[in-house]
C-alpha positions as CSV (number, residue, x, y, z in Angstrom):
1,X,2.1,-72.2,51.5
2,X,2.1,-72.5,47.7
3,X,5.3,-73.5,45.9
4,X,6.5,-72.0,42.7
5,X,5.5,-74.2,39.7
6,X,7.8,-76.3,37.5
7,X,7.3,-75.6,33.8
8,X,9.1,-77.8,31.2
9,X,11.5,-78.9,33.9
10,X,12.5,-75.3,35.0
11,X,11.4,-73.4,38.1
12,X,9.1,-70.6,37.0
13,X,10.1,-67.4,38.8
14,X,9.2,-64.9,36.1
15,X,6.5,-65.4,33.6
16,X,7.2,-64.9,29.9
17,X,4.2,-62.8,29.0
18,X,2.6,-61.2,25.9
19,X,-0.4,-59.1,25.1
20,X,-2.7,-59.8,22.2
21,X,-4.4,-56.6,20.9
22,X,-2.9,-53.3,21.9
23,X,-5.3,-50.8,20.2
24,X,-7.3,-50.2,23.3
25,X,-7.3,-51.6,26.8
26,X,-4.3,-53.8,25.8
27,X,-2.1,-50.8,26.3
28,X,-3.2,-50.7,30.0
29,X,-2.1,-54.4,30.2
30,X,1.3,-53.5,28.7
31,X,1.8,-50.6,31.1
32,X,0.8,-52.6,34.1
33,X,3.0,-55.6,33.2
34,X,6.1,-53.4,33.1
35,X,5.5,-52.6,36.8
36,X,5.0,-56.2,37.9
37,X,8.2,-58.1,38.9
38,X,6.7,-61.5,38.2
39,X,5.9,-60.6,34.6
40,X,8.5,-60.4,31.9
41,X,6.8,-58.6,29.0
42,X,8.4,-60.2,25.9
43,X,6.2,-59.4,23.0
44,X,2.9,-58.0,21.8
45,X,0.6,-58.9,18.9
46,X,-1.8,-56.9,16.8
47,X,-3.0,-56.7,13.2
48,X,-2.4,-53.0,13.1
49,X,1.2,-52.2,12.1
50,X,1.0,-48.6,13.4
51,X,0.2,-49.9,16.9
52,X,3.1,-52.4,16.7
53,X,5.5,-49.7,15.6
54,X,4.5,-47.5,18.6
55,X,5.0,-50.5,20.9
56,X,8.5,-51.2,19.6
57,X,9.4,-47.6,20.0
58,X,7.8,-47.0,23.4
59,X,8.3,-50.3,25.2
60,X,11.2,-52.0,23.3
61,X,9.2,-55.2,22.9
62,X,9.1,-57.7,20.1
63,X,6.0,-57.4,17.9
64,X,4.0,-59.9,15.8
65,X,0.9,-59.8,13.6
66,X,0.4,-63.6,14.3
67,X,-0.3,-64.2,18.0
68,X,0.1,-68.0,17.7
69,X,3.5,-67.5,16.2
70,X,4.3,-65.1,19.0
71,X,3.4,-67.6,21.7
72,X,5.3,-70.5,20.1
73,X,8.4,-68.6,18.9
74,X,8.8,-66.7,22.1
75,X,7.9,-69.6,24.3
76,X,5.4,-67.5,26.2
77,X,3.9,-68.8,29.5
78,X,0.9,-66.5,29.5
79,X,-0.9,-63.8,27.4
80,X,-3.6,-61.2,27.9
81,X,-6.4,-61.2,25.3
82,X,-7.5,-57.6,24.7
83,X,-9.5,-57.8,21.4
84,X,-13.1,-57.1,20.4
85,X,-15.7,-59.3,22.0
86,X,-16.3,-61.6,19.1
87,X,-12.6,-62.6,19.0
88,X,-12.4,-63.5,22.7
89,X,-13.4,-67.1,22.3
90,X,-11.4,-68.1,19.2
91,X,-8.2,-66.3,20.2
92,X,-8.3,-67.5,23.8
93,X,-8.9,-71.1,22.7
94,X,-6.0,-70.9,20.1
95,X,-3.7,-69.4,22.8
96,X,-4.6,-72.2,25.2
97,X,-3.9,-74.8,22.5
98,X,-0.5,-73.2,22.0
99,X,0.1,-73.8,25.7
100,X,-0.4,-70.4,27.2
101,X,-2.3,-69.4,30.4
102,X,-4.8,-66.7,29.4
103,X,-6.1,-63.5,31.0
104,X,-9.0,-62.3,28.8
105,X,-10.8,-58.9,29.1
106,X,-14.5,-58.9,30.0
107,X,-16.8,-60.2,28.8
108,X,-15.4,-63.7,28.7
109,X,-17.2,-64.2,25.5
110,X,-20.4,-63.1,23.7
111,X,-22.3,-66.3,24.4
112,X,-22.4,-68.8,27.2
113,X,-21.7,-71.6,24.7
114,X,-18.5,-69.9,23.7
115,X,-17.6,-69.4,27.4
116,X,-18.2,-73.1,28.0
117,X,-15.8,-74.0,25.2
118,X,-13.1,-71.7,26.6
119,X,-13.4,-73.1,30.1
120,X,-13.3,-76.7,28.8
121,X,-10.3,-76.0,26.6
122,X,-8.4,-74.6,29.6
123,X,-9.3,-77.6,31.8
124,X,-8.2,-80.0,29.1
125,X,-4.9,-78.3,28.6
126,X,-4.3,-77.7,32.3
127,X,-3.7,-74.0,32.1
128,X,-5.2,-71.0,33.9
129,X,-8.1,-69.1,32.4
130,X,-8.8,-65.7,34.1
131,X,-11.1,-62.8,33.2
132,X,-10.6,-59.1,33.9
133,X,-13.2,-57.6,36.2
134,X,-11.0,-54.9,37.8
135,X,-13.9,-53.4,39.8
136,X,-13.7,-56.4,42.1
137,X,-10.4,-54.9,43.3
138,X,-12.1,-51.6,44.3
139,X,-11.5,-51.4,48.1
140,X,-15.1,-50.2,48.7
141,X,-16.5,-53.4,47.1
142,X,-13.8,-55.4,48.9
143,X,-14.9,-54.1,52.2
144,X,-18.6,-54.8,51.5
145,X,-17.8,-58.3,50.3
146,X,-15.8,-58.9,53.5
147,X,-18.8,-57.8,55.6
148,X,-21.2,-60.1,53.7
149,X,-18.9,-63.1,53.8
150,X,-18.0,-62.7,57.5
151,X,-21.1,-61.3,59.1
152,X,-23.8,-62.3,56.6
153,X,-27.0,-60.4,55.8
154,X,-29.4,-63.1,56.9
155,X,-31.8,-64.4,54.3
156,X,-31.8,-62.5,51.1
157,X,-35.1,-60.7,50.6
158,X,-34.6,-58.3,47.7
159,X,-31.7,-57.0,45.5
160,X,-31.5,-54.3,42.9
161,X,-28.9,-53.0,40.4
162,X,-29.3,-49.7,38.6
163,X,-26.6,-48.8,36.2
164,X,-27.1,-45.7,34.0
165,X,-24.4,-44.4,31.7
166,X,-24.2,-42.3,28.6
167,X,-22.7,-43.0,25.2
168,X,-22.8,-40.9,22.1
169,X,-23.4,-42.1,18.5
170,X,-19.7,-41.3,17.7
171,X,-18.7,-43.8,20.4
172,X,-20.3,-46.5,18.4
173,X,-18.8,-45.2,15.2
174,X,-15.3,-45.2,16.7
175,X,-14.8,-48.9,15.9
176,X,-16.5,-51.1,13.3
177,X,-17.3,-53.9,15.8
178,X,-19.3,-51.7,18.2
179,X,-23.0,-51.7,18.2
180,X,-23.5,-55.0,16.3
181,X,-24.9,-58.3,17.6
182,X,-22.4,-60.4,15.6
183,X,-19.3,-58.6,16.9
184,X,-20.2,-56.9,20.2
185,X,-22.8,-59.5,21.3
186,X,-25.0,-56.8,22.8
187,X,-24.9,-53.2,23.9
188,X,-25.0,-51.6,27.3
189,X,-25.6,-55.0,29.0
190,X,-22.5,-56.8,27.7
191,X,-20.1,-53.9,27.4
192,X,-20.7,-51.4,30.2
193,X,-23.2,-52.9,32.7
194,X,-21.5,-56.3,32.8
195,X,-18.9,-54.8,35.3
196,X,-21.7,-54.1,37.7
197,X,-23.8,-57.2,37.0
198,X,-20.6,-59.1,37.9
199,X,-20.3,-57.2,41.2
200,X,-24.0,-57.6,41.8
201,X,-24.1,-61.3,41.6
202,X,-20.7,-61.6,43.5
203,X,-22.0,-59.6,46.4
204,X,-25.6,-61.1,46.5
205,X,-24.1,-64.7,46.4
206,X,-27.5,-66.3,45.9
207,X,-27.8,-67.5,42.3
208,X,-30.4,-66.2,39.9
209,X,-33.1,-68.7,39.1
210,X,-35.4,-66.9,36.6
211,X,-35.4,-63.7,34.6
212,X,-38.2,-61.8,32.7
213,X,-37.0,-58.8,30.8
214,X,-37.5,-56.1,28.2
215,X,-34.8,-54.7,26.0
216,X,-34.9,-51.9,23.5
217,X,-32.9,-49.4,21.4
218,X,-34.4,-45.9,22.0
219,X,-31.7,-43.4,21.1
220,X,-28.8,-44.8,19.1
221,X,-28.5,-45.9,15.5
222,X,-27.2,-49.4,16.4
223,X,-28.4,-53.0,16.2
224,X,-27.9,-53.7,19.9
225,X,-29.8,-52.5,23.0
226,X,-29.2,-49.2,24.8
227,X,-31.7,-49.9,27.6
228,X,-32.9,-53.0,29.4
229,X,-35.0,-53.8,32.5
230,X,-35.2,-57.3,34.1
231,X,-37.2,-58.8,36.9
232,X,-35.3,-61.5,38.8
233,X,-36.2,-64.4,41.0
234,X,-33.3,-65.8,43.0
235,X,-33.0,-69.4,44.0
236,X,-34.1,-68.8,47.6
237,X,-37.3,-67.0,46.4
238,X,-36.0,-63.5,46.9
239,X,-36.9,-61.0,44.1
240,X,-34.8,-58.4,42.3
241,X,-34.5,-55.9,39.5
242,X,-31.7,-55.0,37.1
243,X,-32.1,-51.7,35.1
244,X,-29.4,-50.5,32.8
245,X,-29.1,-47.8,30.1
246,X,-26.5,-46.0,28.0
247,X,-28.8,-42.9,27.4
248,X,-28.8,-41.3,30.8
249,X,-27.7,-38.0,32.3
250,X,-26.9,-37.8,35.2
251,X,-25.2,-41.1,35.2
252,X,-25.8,-43.4,38.2
253,X,-24.7,-46.7,39.7
254,X,-26.6,-48.1,42.7
255,X,-26.7,-51.6,44.2
256,X,-29.1,-52.5,47.0
257,X,-28.9,-55.8,48.8
258,X,-31.6,-56.3,51.4
259,X,-31.4,-59.2,53.8
260,X,-33.2,-60.3,57.0
261,X,-30.4,-59.0,59.2
262,X,-28.6,-56.4,57.1
263,X,-29.3,-54.0,54.2
264,X,-26.5,-52.7,52.1
265,X,-26.7,-49.7,49.7
266,X,-23.8,-48.8,47.4
267,X,-24.0,-45.5,45.7
268,X,-21.7,-42.6,44.7
269,X,-18.6,-44.4,46.1
270,X,-20.3,-44.8,49.5
271,X,-21.5,-48.0,51.1
272,X,-24.2,-47.7,53.8
273,X,-24.8,-50.7,55.9
274,X,-28.0,-51.0,58.0
275,X,-27.8,-53.7,60.7
276,X,-31.2,-54.6,62.2
277,X,-31.3,-55.0,65.9
278,X,-33.9,-57.7,65.4
279,X,-34.0,-59.8,62.2
280,X,-36.9,-58.7,60.0
281,X,-38.7,-62.0,59.9
282,X,-38.6,-62.2,63.7
283,X,-39.7,-58.6,64.2
284,X,-42.7,-59.0,61.9
285,X,-44.0,-61.7,64.3
286,X,-43.1,-60.0,67.5
287,X,-43.5,-56.2,67.2
288,X,-46.7,-54.2,67.8
289,X,-49.1,-53.1,65.1
290,X,-47.3,-50.0,63.8
291,X,-43.9,-50.6,65.3
292,X,-40.7,-51.0,63.2
293,X,-37.4,-52.5,64.2
294,X,-34.5,-50.3,65.0
295,X,-31.2,-50.5,63.2
296,X,-27.6,-49.3,63.3
297,X,-26.2,-47.4,60.3
298,X,-22.6,-47.4,59.2
299,X,-21.0,-45.7,56.2
300,X,-17.8,-46.7,54.4
301,X,-16.4,-44.2,51.9
302,X,-14.1,-45.1,49.1
303,X,-12.0,-41.9,49.7
304,X,-11.1,-43.2,53.1
305,X,-9.8,-46.5,51.8
306,X,-6.3,-45.7,50.6
307,X,-5.6,-48.9,48.6
308,X,-4.4,-49.4,45.1
309,X,-6.9,-51.0,42.7
310,X,-7.5,-51.7,39.0
311,X,-5.8,-53.6,36.2
312,X,-2.4,-53.8,37.9
313,X,-3.9,-55.8,40.8
314,X,-5.7,-58.1,38.4
315,X,-2.4,-58.8,36.5
316,X,-0.5,-59.3,39.7
317,X,-3.1,-61.9,40.8
318,X,-3.0,-63.6,37.5
319,X,0.8,-63.9,37.7
320,X,0.7,-65.3,41.2
321,X,-2.0,-67.8,40.2
322,X,0.4,-69.2,37.7
323,X,3.5,-69.1,39.8
324,X,1.8,-70.6,42.9
325,X,-0.7,-72.8,41.1
326,X,-3.8,-71.2,42.7
327,X,-7.2,-70.1,41.4
328,X,-7.1,-66.6,39.8
329,X,-9.3,-63.8,41.2
330,X,-12.0,-64.3,38.5
331,X,-11.9,-67.8,36.9
332,X,-13.7,-68.6,33.6
333,X,-16.4,-70.3,35.7
334,X,-16.9,-67.2,37.8
335,X,-17.0,-64.9,34.7
336,X,-19.6,-67.1,33.2
337,X,-22.1,-66.1,35.9
338,X,-22.5,-62.5,34.8
339,X,-22.6,-63.5,31.1
340,X,-25.3,-66.1,31.9
341,X,-27.4,-63.2,33.4
342,X,-26.7,-61.0,30.3
343,X,-27.6,-63.7,27.9
344,X,-30.7,-64.5,29.8
345,X,-31.9,-60.9,29.8
346,X,-31.3,-60.7,26.0
347,X,-33.0,-64.0,25.4
348,X,-36.0,-63.1,27.5
349,X,-36.3,-59.6,26.0
350,X,-36.1,-61.0,22.4
351,X,-38.5,-63.9,22.9
352,X,-40.8,-62.1,25.3
353,X,-40.8,-65.0,27.7
354,X,-39.5,-66.0,31.1
355,X,-36.0,-67.6,31.0
356,X,-34.8,-70.1,33.6
357,X,-31.0,-70.3,34.2
358,X,-28.8,-71.8,33.1
359,X,-29.5,-70.5,29.6
360,X,-30.2,-73.1,26.9
361,X,-27.0,-72.9,24.9
362,X,-28.4,-73.8,21.5
363,X,-31.5,-71.6,21.9
364,X,-29.3,-68.6,22.6
365,X,-27.0,-69.3,19.7
366,X,-30.1,-69.4,17.4
367,X,-31.3,-66.1,18.9
368,X,-27.9,-64.4,18.5
369,X,-27.9,-65.5,14.9
370,X,-31.3,-64.0,14.2
371,X,-30.3,-60.8,16.0
372,X,-27.2,-60.6,13.9
373,X,-29.4,-60.4,10.8
374,X,-31.2,-57.3,12.2
375,X,-29.7,-54.0,10.9
376,X,-29.7,-50.8,12.9
377,X,-32.5,-48.3,12.2
378,X,-32.3,-44.5,12.2
379,X,-33.8,-43.0,15.4
């Protein structure tokens, strides 16, 4: 059993907590923190005075325009970082240097080099660095993960992610940082699809070895991509595909994981598990000419799993990781995996070449700099 940590000579039973950036998802962090006994919401920080005034009135918390001053003056143990993508790395690193544990919204950063720096800063300071991927708390994905971990699927043969969503031009015009390489770091890949790229690699478990992709901007007046397709080779030789888009109606999310012993299909909040009575590689050698192996089908529906999930679960886990000195649900190293795939797809698509993971850090920084010089074109 874990023991509560000692911080500055005192037993830490409640965490002095703050939120940096309350113009968007930061408000969800504030609301969730107020419901979590382990968190003592002390203060929030933002550059927008209107947001701060609303926070003072609605939540009765102290407010700051300088987040470092907030951390130091209020002696905060931990903060959430809920700011635009390009600010994730510098603000997280500064918060770590000020001595705070950090929970940062996805993506961990816009580049793998920045993510490395964040991870190293946390290790050097001896604090927790966690990243928000709240879909991992979805009970349907939790159940599928449990089946994969406990029963296995045999050798991975093929895997596929299809994530199709829809965004209007006004969505990108709603904030100055959206739709730009320098500030968003990408489009549908790094903002919307990264949730499911994270789930995809988490469930598949076999690391990605190589990626060859195409990216494009077909419908929006933005710098970044609104569609991407990638062919994948996994480390065990299995093949896969990732297809994402923000120009699709109807919208769709589908994950397929095909193994020698089991196949799993996740779609429309339903997981279908196909368990082969004979492993495929064995059946190929043993069965007659046109014979196919039989299988048992099982369905798991999200509506049948009555469990709470979302940001509150992530914040509770973050608090307990600090109090009991354990690894948070999604560490910086774990969050790096989905960003590595995103950066590899962008790098391959821009350079029209196959990319081997891990991504060359300096090469990607150079590409990101070049992409930042490209301006959006009317469609």
